[in-house]
Amino acid sequence: MRKLIYGMNLSLDGYIAAPGDDIGWSVPSDELFQFWSDQLQATDLSLYGRKLWRTMSSYWPTGDQQPNATPAEIEFARRWRDMSKVVFSSTIDKVDWNTRLVTGDAVAEITRLKAEDGGSIDIGGATLAGAAMRAGLIDEYVLATAPVLVGGGTPFFTALDNWVNLKLVETRTLPCGVILTRYETRR
């Protein structure tokens, strides 16, 4: 069984995007960017909801060709472009860059993917991750909590029907003030 990991940058008050889908506050430092790049390298498959897919696919397919791209950004762009990805959407009709589109039941497909042999699966996007959370499919949560309050927007966590008990497995503070925490779901 594969491990399903939900991780994103979030504000101290728990939002992954401020009102109007503004993520300008979450531009990562070099250390945070390297952390996410290492996470990507350790992942076999990435799952995206429509909004996060549009954000990622608007930049990373050519991120390594940008004039001011750092070596870390070049490496991340290449990893991202080459890795297997699945996008869940009923409104998108075409995806590129080693990506498969799923328009049907996301929870059923995620359950099927988790049951396969292979390495870890990363899930991103609040709506998609929220459905997986409510279905009890998330095995690990990775939070990169930025020292900023945005006051509203898109929350990292969704409303749940039941408690989810977690075990803290890592805490680390980066020089930029971001606190990284990893939690495993207790089953």
XYZ file of N, CA and C in Angstrom:
561
model
N 0.845 -1.178 0.000
C 0.000 0.000 0.000
C 0.890 1.241 0.000
N 0.537 2.185 -0.853
C 1.302 3.425 -0.968
C 0.848 4.435 0.085
N 1.781 5.311 0.477
C 1.487 6.355 1.451
C 0.989 7.596 0.709
N -0.095 8.200 1.207
C -0.654 9.428 0.640
C -0.294 10.591 1.563
N 0.416 11.586 0.999
C 0.938 12.710 1.774
C 0.307 14.012 1.274
N -0.259 14.772 2.214
C -0.817 16.084 1.901
C 0.071 17.139 2.541
N 0.706 17.959 1.720
C 1.570 19.000 2.242
C 1.513 20.258 1.403
N 1.529 21.400 2.074
C 1.511 22.689 1.384
C 2.048 23.768 2.309
N 2.345 24.927 1.726
C 2.636 26.118 2.514
C 1.312 26.634 3.060
N 1.335 27.092 4.305
C 0.135 27.695 4.854
C 0.508 28.832 5.783
N -0.433 29.735 5.967
C -0.237 30.859 6.877
C -0.425 30.362 8.310
N 0.027 31.151 9.257
C -0.116 30.777 10.657
C -1.586 30.597 11.041
N -2.483 31.332 10.384
C -3.901 31.169 10.680
C -4.565 30.093 9.814
N -3.752 29.285 9.120
C -4.255 28.059 8.514
C -4.723 28.114 7.075
N -4.336 29.132 6.319
C -4.806 29.255 4.939
C -3.685 28.978 3.937
N -4.037 28.297 2.837
C -3.064 28.057 1.771
C -3.112 29.161 0.718
N -4.184 29.926 0.708
C -4.320 31.086 -0.174
C -5.151 32.128 0.556
N -4.782 33.383 0.410
C -5.538 34.489 0.977
C -6.764 34.736 0.094
N -7.674 35.606 0.500
C -8.827 35.913 -0.345
C -8.388 36.265 -1.773
N -9.189 35.846 -2.729
C -8.870 36.066 -4.139
C -7.810 35.119 -4.657
N -7.583 34.002 -3.956
C -6.567 32.996 -4.320
C -5.167 33.579 -4.352
N -4.914 34.610 -3.544
C -3.604 35.260 -3.486
C -2.631 34.384 -2.697
N -1.547 33.949 -3.365
C -0.512 33.166 -2.698
C 0.816 33.918 -2.654
N 0.768 35.217 -2.890
C 1.980 36.026 -2.900
C 2.739 36.008 -1.587
N 2.069 35.788 -0.493
C 2.712 35.725 0.823
C 3.543 34.457 0.996
N 3.346 33.440 0.137
C 3.975 32.135 0.364
C 5.172 31.865 -0.542
N 5.775 32.897 -1.099
C 6.955 32.698 -1.947
C 8.058 32.102 -1.073
N 8.543 30.914 -1.438
C 9.473 30.230 -0.531
C 10.894 30.787 -0.564
N 11.540 30.705 0.602
C 12.966 31.005 0.703
C 13.726 29.878 0.008
N 15.021 30.041 -0.150
C 15.836 28.983 -0.759
C 15.730 27.680 0.025
N 15.751 27.780 1.369
C 15.675 26.570 2.204
C 14.329 25.873 2.052
N 13.254 26.648 2.042
C 11.924 26.050 1.904
C 11.754 25.462 0.506
N 12.241 26.170 -0.488
C 12.150 25.654 -1.851
C 12.892 24.322 -1.955
N 14.076 24.227 -1.352
C 14.842 22.982 -1.380
C 14.097 21.865 -0.654
N 13.438 22.193 0.446
C 12.642 21.197 1.169
C 11.574 20.608 0.246
N 10.823 21.485 -0.441
C 9.761 20.996 -1.327
C 10.353 20.240 -2.524
N 11.492 20.655 -3.007
C 12.151 19.943 -4.101
C 12.550 18.534 -3.662
N 13.078 18.419 -2.441
C 13.426 17.101 -1.908
C 12.190 16.234 -1.732
N 11.087 16.850 -1.294
C 9.821 16.109 -1.157
C 9.382 15.569 -2.527
N 9.499 16.410 -3.546
C 9.110 16.002 -4.893
C 9.957 14.834 -5.380
N 11.259 14.890 -5.105
C 12.151 13.819 -5.541
C 11.792 12.489 -4.878
N 11.264 12.536 -3.656
C 10.917 11.320 -2.918
C 9.509 10.821 -3.246
N 8.842 11.455 -4.188
C 7.455 11.132 -4.530
C 7.383 10.429 -5.881
N 6.561 9.389 -5.958
C 6.366 8.676 -7.225
C 5.269 9.280 -8.089
N 4.261 9.872 -7.445
C 3.081 10.341 -8.164
C 2.519 11.553 -7.438
N 2.120 12.570 -8.195
C 1.475 13.750 -7.610
C 0.048 13.853 -8.099
N -0.865 14.121 -7.172
C -2.279 14.293 -7.478
C -2.629 15.763 -7.286
N -3.343 16.319 -8.253
C -3.699 17.732 -8.221
C -5.184 17.933 -8.437
N -5.719 18.917 -7.720
C -7.031 19.446 -8.045
C -6.867 20.489 -9.145
N -7.965 20.940 -9.683
C -7.944 21.864 -10.823
C -7.194 23.157 -10.542
N -7.476 23.821 -9.423
C -6.852 25.121 -9.152
C -5.335 25.002 -8.997
N -4.881 24.040 -8.196
C -3.440 23.895 -8.006
C -2.771 23.467 -9.304
N -3.442 22.626 -10.084
C -2.886 22.225 -11.375
C -2.666 23.447 -12.263
N -3.655 24.322 -12.311
C -3.512 25.520 -13.155
C -2.350 26.390 -12.684
N -2.171 26.503 -11.380
C -1.056 27.281 -10.843
C 0.274 26.639 -11.224
N 0.411 25.343 -10.965
C 1.675 24.655 -11.230
C 1.968 24.591 -12.728
N 0.969 24.264 -13.532
C 1.201 24.079 -14.966
C 1.376 25.398 -15.711
N 1.084 26.514 -15.056
C 1.298 27.809 -15.710
C 2.761 28.241 -15.637
N 3.562 27.586 -14.780
C 4.950 28.011 -14.625
C 5.966 26.884 -14.794
N 5.756 25.746 -14.136
C 6.819 24.746 -14.028
C 7.178 24.002 -15.307
N 6.322 23.893 -16.310
C 6.770 23.230 -17.535
C 7.970 23.914 -18.195
N 8.093 25.216 -18.005
C 9.229 25.949 -18.577
C 10.022 26.685 -17.502
N 9.820 26.317 -16.239
C 10.512 26.984 -15.141
C 12.020 26.901 -15.238
N 12.516 25.835 -15.871
C 13.965 25.679 -16.020
C 14.531 26.549 -17.136
N 13.674 27.175 -17.908
C 14.118 28.013 -19.027
C 14.008 29.506 -18.727
N 13.566 29.845 -17.518
C 13.424 31.254 -17.142
C 14.810 31.883 -16.979
N 14.991 33.139 -17.388
C 16.318 33.761 -17.362
C 16.972 33.799 -15.977
N 16.189 33.956 -14.923
C 16.759 34.071 -13.577
C 16.589 32.795 -12.761
N 16.313 31.679 -13.420
C 16.092 30.427 -12.701
C 17.362 30.000 -11.966
N 17.193 29.655 -10.707
C 18.321 29.168 -9.906
C 18.543 27.690 -10.234
N 19.688 27.141 -9.861
C 19.903 25.703 -10.071
C 18.814 24.846 -9.409
N 18.364 25.263 -8.232
C 17.305 24.505 -7.545
C 15.993 24.573 -8.324
N 15.671 25.726 -8.876
C 14.443 25.865 -9.668
C 14.531 25.041 -10.956
N 15.690 25.013 -11.559
C 15.890 24.220 -12.779
C 15.679 22.742 -12.472
N 16.260 22.286 -11.379
C 16.115 20.888 -10.975
C 14.653 20.556 -10.657
N 13.978 21.439 -9.920
C 12.578 21.224 -9.568
C 11.715 21.158 -10.819
N 11.908 22.093 -11.744
C 11.104 22.121 -12.971
C 11.254 20.821 -13.757
N 12.460 20.336 -13.862
C 12.696 19.084 -14.592
C 12.051 17.905 -13.887
N 12.211 17.840 -12.571
C 11.565 16.753 -11.807
C 10.054 16.807 -11.983
N 9.497 18.019 -11.831
C 8.048 18.176 -11.911
C 7.530 17.762 -13.283
N 8.183 18.212 -14.302
C 7.749 17.935 -15.675
C 7.798 16.441 -15.972
N 8.837 15.749 -15.472
C 9.043 14.338 -15.803
C 8.247 13.365 -14.940
N 7.819 13.787 -13.761
C 7.148 12.838 -12.874
C 5.713 12.581 -13.315
N 5.187 11.454 -12.886
C 3.792 11.101 -13.174
C 2.870 11.954 -12.318
N 1.806 12.444 -12.972
C 0.843 13.297 -12.292
C -0.568 12.888 -12.706
N -1.509 13.113 -11.792
C -2.921 12.915 -12.091
C -3.643 14.194 -11.697
N -4.487 14.697 -12.585
C -5.311 15.871 -12.304
C -6.758 15.414 -12.237
N -7.435 15.847 -11.179
C -8.851 15.529 -10.991
C -9.656 16.784 -11.297
N -10.467 16.711 -12.347
C -11.274 17.868 -12.734
C -12.381 17.436 -13.682
N -13.524 18.083 -13.532
C -14.614 17.848 -14.477
C -14.727 18.995 -15.476
N -13.854 20.007 -15.345
C -13.935 21.160 -16.245
C -12.738 21.292 -17.181
N -11.619 20.637 -16.868
C -10.456 20.660 -17.752
C -10.618 19.518 -18.753
N -10.236 19.733 -20.001
C -10.374 18.640 -20.974
C -9.040 18.144 -21.533
N -7.920 18.787 -21.142
C -6.624 18.375 -21.663
C -5.543 18.688 -20.639
N -4.607 17.756 -20.460
C -3.448 17.962 -19.591
C -2.203 17.484 -20.324
N -1.061 18.023 -19.955
C 0.210 17.680 -20.576
C 1.233 17.315 -19.506
N 2.467 17.093 -19.939
C 3.624 16.911 -19.071
C 3.501 15.671 -18.189
N 3.331 14.506 -18.841
C 3.307 13.235 -18.128
C 2.156 13.172 -17.128
N 1.013 13.662 -17.552
C -0.150 13.807 -16.670
C -1.355 13.096 -17.259
N -2.144 12.513 -16.361
C -3.393 11.843 -16.740
C -4.544 12.598 -16.090
N -5.651 12.743 -16.822
C -6.834 13.447 -16.335
C -7.863 12.438 -15.851
N -8.425 12.691 -14.651
C -9.514 11.872 -14.119
C -10.712 12.788 -13.920
N -11.826 12.441 -14.540
C -13.030 13.263 -14.433
C -14.089 12.623 -13.534
N -13.858 11.390 -13.126
C -14.838 10.665 -12.312
C -14.603 10.820 -10.819
N -14.988 9.820 -10.070
C -14.952 9.797 -8.612
C -13.510 9.846 -8.092
N -13.125 10.976 -7.519
C -11.747 11.169 -7.046
C -11.403 10.218 -5.904
N -12.304 10.049 -4.956
C -12.017 9.187 -3.804
C -11.803 7.744 -4.253
N -12.623 7.268 -5.171
C -12.454 5.893 -5.672
C -11.112 5.739 -6.389
N -10.714 6.731 -7.180
C -9.443 6.644 -7.909
C -8.251 6.746 -6.959
N -8.333 7.614 -5.967
C -7.243 7.733 -4.996
C -7.112 6.437 -4.199
N -8.215 5.850 -3.826
C -8.207 4.562 -3.112
C -7.533 3.496 -3.969
N -7.842 3.470 -5.244
C -7.239 2.496 -6.163
C -5.741 2.739 -6.292
N -5.335 3.994 -6.445
C -3.913 4.326 -6.589
C -3.128 3.967 -5.324
N -3.714 4.212 -4.159
C -3.043 3.863 -2.900
C -2.829 2.356 -2.778
N -3.728 1.567 -3.314
C -3.646 0.101 -3.194
C -2.577 -0.492 -4.101
N -2.106 0.265 -5.074
C -1.069 -0.220 -5.981
C 0.276 -0.301 -5.277
N 1.190 -1.077 -5.856
C 2.572 -1.080 -5.389
C 3.245 0.188 -5.872
N 4.223 0.644 -5.110
C 4.974 1.822 -5.527
C 5.294 2.714 -4.358
N 5.911 3.843 -4.681
C 6.315 4.806 -3.671
C 5.188 5.735 -3.283
N 5.546 6.752 -2.525
C 4.554 7.654 -1.962
C 3.857 8.499 -3.032
N 2.660 8.934 -2.665
C 1.815 9.782 -3.499
C 1.627 11.103 -2.763
N 1.808 12.200 -3.474
C 1.596 13.535 -2.936
C 0.254 14.034 -3.443
N -0.529 14.649 -2.579
C -1.810 15.209 -2.992
C -1.815 16.691 -2.681
N -2.262 17.507 -3.616
C -2.288 18.948 -3.425
C -3.573 19.556 -3.929
N -3.946 20.646 -3.306
C -5.197 21.315 -3.640
C -6.189 21.078 -2.527
N -6.736 22.143 -1.984
C -7.597 22.042 -0.804
C -8.850 21.210 -1.031
N -9.496 21.348 -2.149
C -10.743 20.612 -2.386
C -10.470 19.126 -2.547
N -9.486 18.788 -3.372
C -9.136 17.379 -3.581
C -8.643 16.747 -2.284
N -7.718 17.415 -1.588
C -7.199 16.878 -0.333
C -8.304 16.778 0.713
N -9.231 17.720 0.699
C -10.352 17.677 1.635
C -11.203 16.429 1.441
N -11.450 16.055 0.193
C -12.212 14.835 -0.080
C -11.451 13.609 0.412
N -10.138 13.586 0.183
C -9.315 12.463 0.660
C -9.259 12.433 2.181
N -9.207 13.608 2.810
C -9.200 13.695 4.275
C -10.484 13.120 4.860
N -11.627 13.558 4.320
C -12.921 13.081 4.820
C -13.079 11.580 4.623
N -12.441 11.026 3.593
C -12.512 9.583 3.326
C -11.479 8.795 4.137
N -10.651 9.494 4.919
C -9.659 8.819 5.744
C -8.475 8.272 4.963
N -8.141 8.879 3.840
C -7.081 8.368 2.968
C -5.710 8.989 3.203
N -5.634 10.127 3.893
C -4.357 10.807 4.098
C -3.559 10.077 5.183
N -2.320 9.721 4.854
C -1.440 9.031 5.802
C -0.488 9.986 6.507
N -0.169 11.105 5.865
C 0.799 12.044 6.438
C 0.438 13.458 6.009
N 0.619 14.385 6.955
C 0.400 15.807 6.698
C 1.739 16.522 6.857
N 2.089 17.357 5.878
C 3.321 18.134 5.929
C 2.916 19.608 5.838
N 3.185 20.340 6.904
C 2.803 21.742 6.973
C 4.049 22.612 6.988
N 4.096 23.574 6.088
C 5.149 24.589 6.076
C 4.463 25.888 6.475
N 4.477 26.164 7.782
C 3.713 27.272 8.342
C 4.534 28.555 8.329
N 4.051 29.525 7.554
C 4.740 30.806 7.389
C 4.317 31.774 8.488
N 5.224 32.649 8.916
C 4.898 33.617 9.958
C 4.131 34.812 9.389
N 2.924 34.536 8.931
C 2.071 35.578 8.368
C 0.619 35.208 8.673
N -0.201 36.213 8.930
C -1.642 36.032 9.101
C -2.319 36.656 7.895
N -3.165 35.886 7.200
C -3.822 36.421 6.003
C -5.300 36.715 6.240
N -5.864 36.229 7.345
C -7.204 36.621 7.746
C -8.359 35.918 7.068
N -8.102 35.049 6.119
C -9.172 34.344 5.428
C -8.655 33.794 4.124
N -9.525 33.104 3.406
C -9.142 32.536 2.123
C -9.440 31.054 2.064
N -8.527 30.291 1.483
C -8.694 28.852 1.315
C -7.984 28.134 2.454
N -8.740 27.417 3.313
C -8.100 26.750 4.447
C -7.345 25.489 4.028
N -6.274 25.184 4.767
C -5.516 23.946 4.563
C -6.371 22.742 4.937
N -7.055 22.831 6.065
C -7.893 21.725 6.533
C -9.338 21.963 6.172
N -10.035 20.880 5.891
C -11.451 20.920 5.577
C -12.263 20.593 6.823
N -13.554 20.851 6.771
C -14.445 20.406 7.845
C -14.512 18.884 7.795
N -14.432 18.267 8.951
C -14.422 16.805 9.033
C -15.636 16.299 9.808
N -16.044 15.077 9.519
C -17.136 14.439 10.244
C -16.647 13.791 11.534
N -15.358 13.400 11.553
C -14.769 12.726 12.701
C -13.378 13.275 12.966
N -12.918 13.102 14.196
C -11.558 13.499 14.536
C -10.563 12.648 13.784
N -9.403 13.233 13.523
C -8.284 12.483 12.963
C -7.137 12.637 13.952
N -6.739 11.550 14.576
C -5.639 11.585 15.532
C -4.319 11.483 14.786
N -3.387 12.342 15.168
C -2.109 12.436 14.484
C -0.959 12.219 15.452
N 0.172 11.826 14.894
C 1.407 11.678 15.661
C 2.445 12.600 15.042
N 3.011 13.506 15.838
C 4.058 14.403 15.368
C 5.319 13.588 15.129
N 5.878 13.663 13.906
C 7.088 12.900 13.587
C 8.286 13.797 13.250
N 8.043 15.077 13.005
C 9.161 15.979 12.717
C 8.731 17.421 12.925
N 9.632 18.206 13.480
C 9.470 19.654 13.576
C 10.823 20.273 13.287
N 10.798 21.293 12.456
C 12.040 21.959 12.083
C 11.719 23.426 11.794
N 12.596 24.321 12.218
C 12.422 25.743 11.933
C 13.483 26.171 10.926
N 13.039 26.783 9.850
C 13.959 27.276 8.829
C 14.403 28.702 9.175
N 15.565 29.131 8.678
C 16.054 30.486 8.971
C 15.062 31.600 8.592
N 14.209 31.362 7.612
C 13.235 32.372 7.184
C 12.050 32.490 8.145
N 11.993 31.614 9.164
C 10.912 31.670 10.131
C 9.791 30.679 9.864
N 9.860 29.962 8.776
C 8.860 28.939 8.477
C 9.101 27.737 9.390
N 8.021 27.209 9.942
C 8.110 26.007 10.776
C 7.569 24.838 9.970
N 8.405 23.826 9.785
C 8.009 22.609 9.089
C 7.574 21.583 10.119
N 6.406 21.013 9.926
C 5.929 19.935 10.795
C 5.374 18.816 9.934
N 5.653 17.590 10.368
C 5.110 16.396 9.716
C 4.358 15.595 10.758
N 3.170 15.162 10.375
C 2.331 14.351 11.246
C 1.906 13.104 10.480
N 1.916 11.964 11.155
C 1.366 10.732 10.591
C -0.007 10.505 11.183
N -0.900 9.978 10.379
C -2.231 9.656 10.851
C -2.151 8.395 11.710
N -2.751 8.459 12.885
C -2.825 7.278 13.759
C -4.056 6.500 13.376
N -3.848 5.241 13.058
C -4.997 4.396 12.664
C -5.210 3.329 13.691
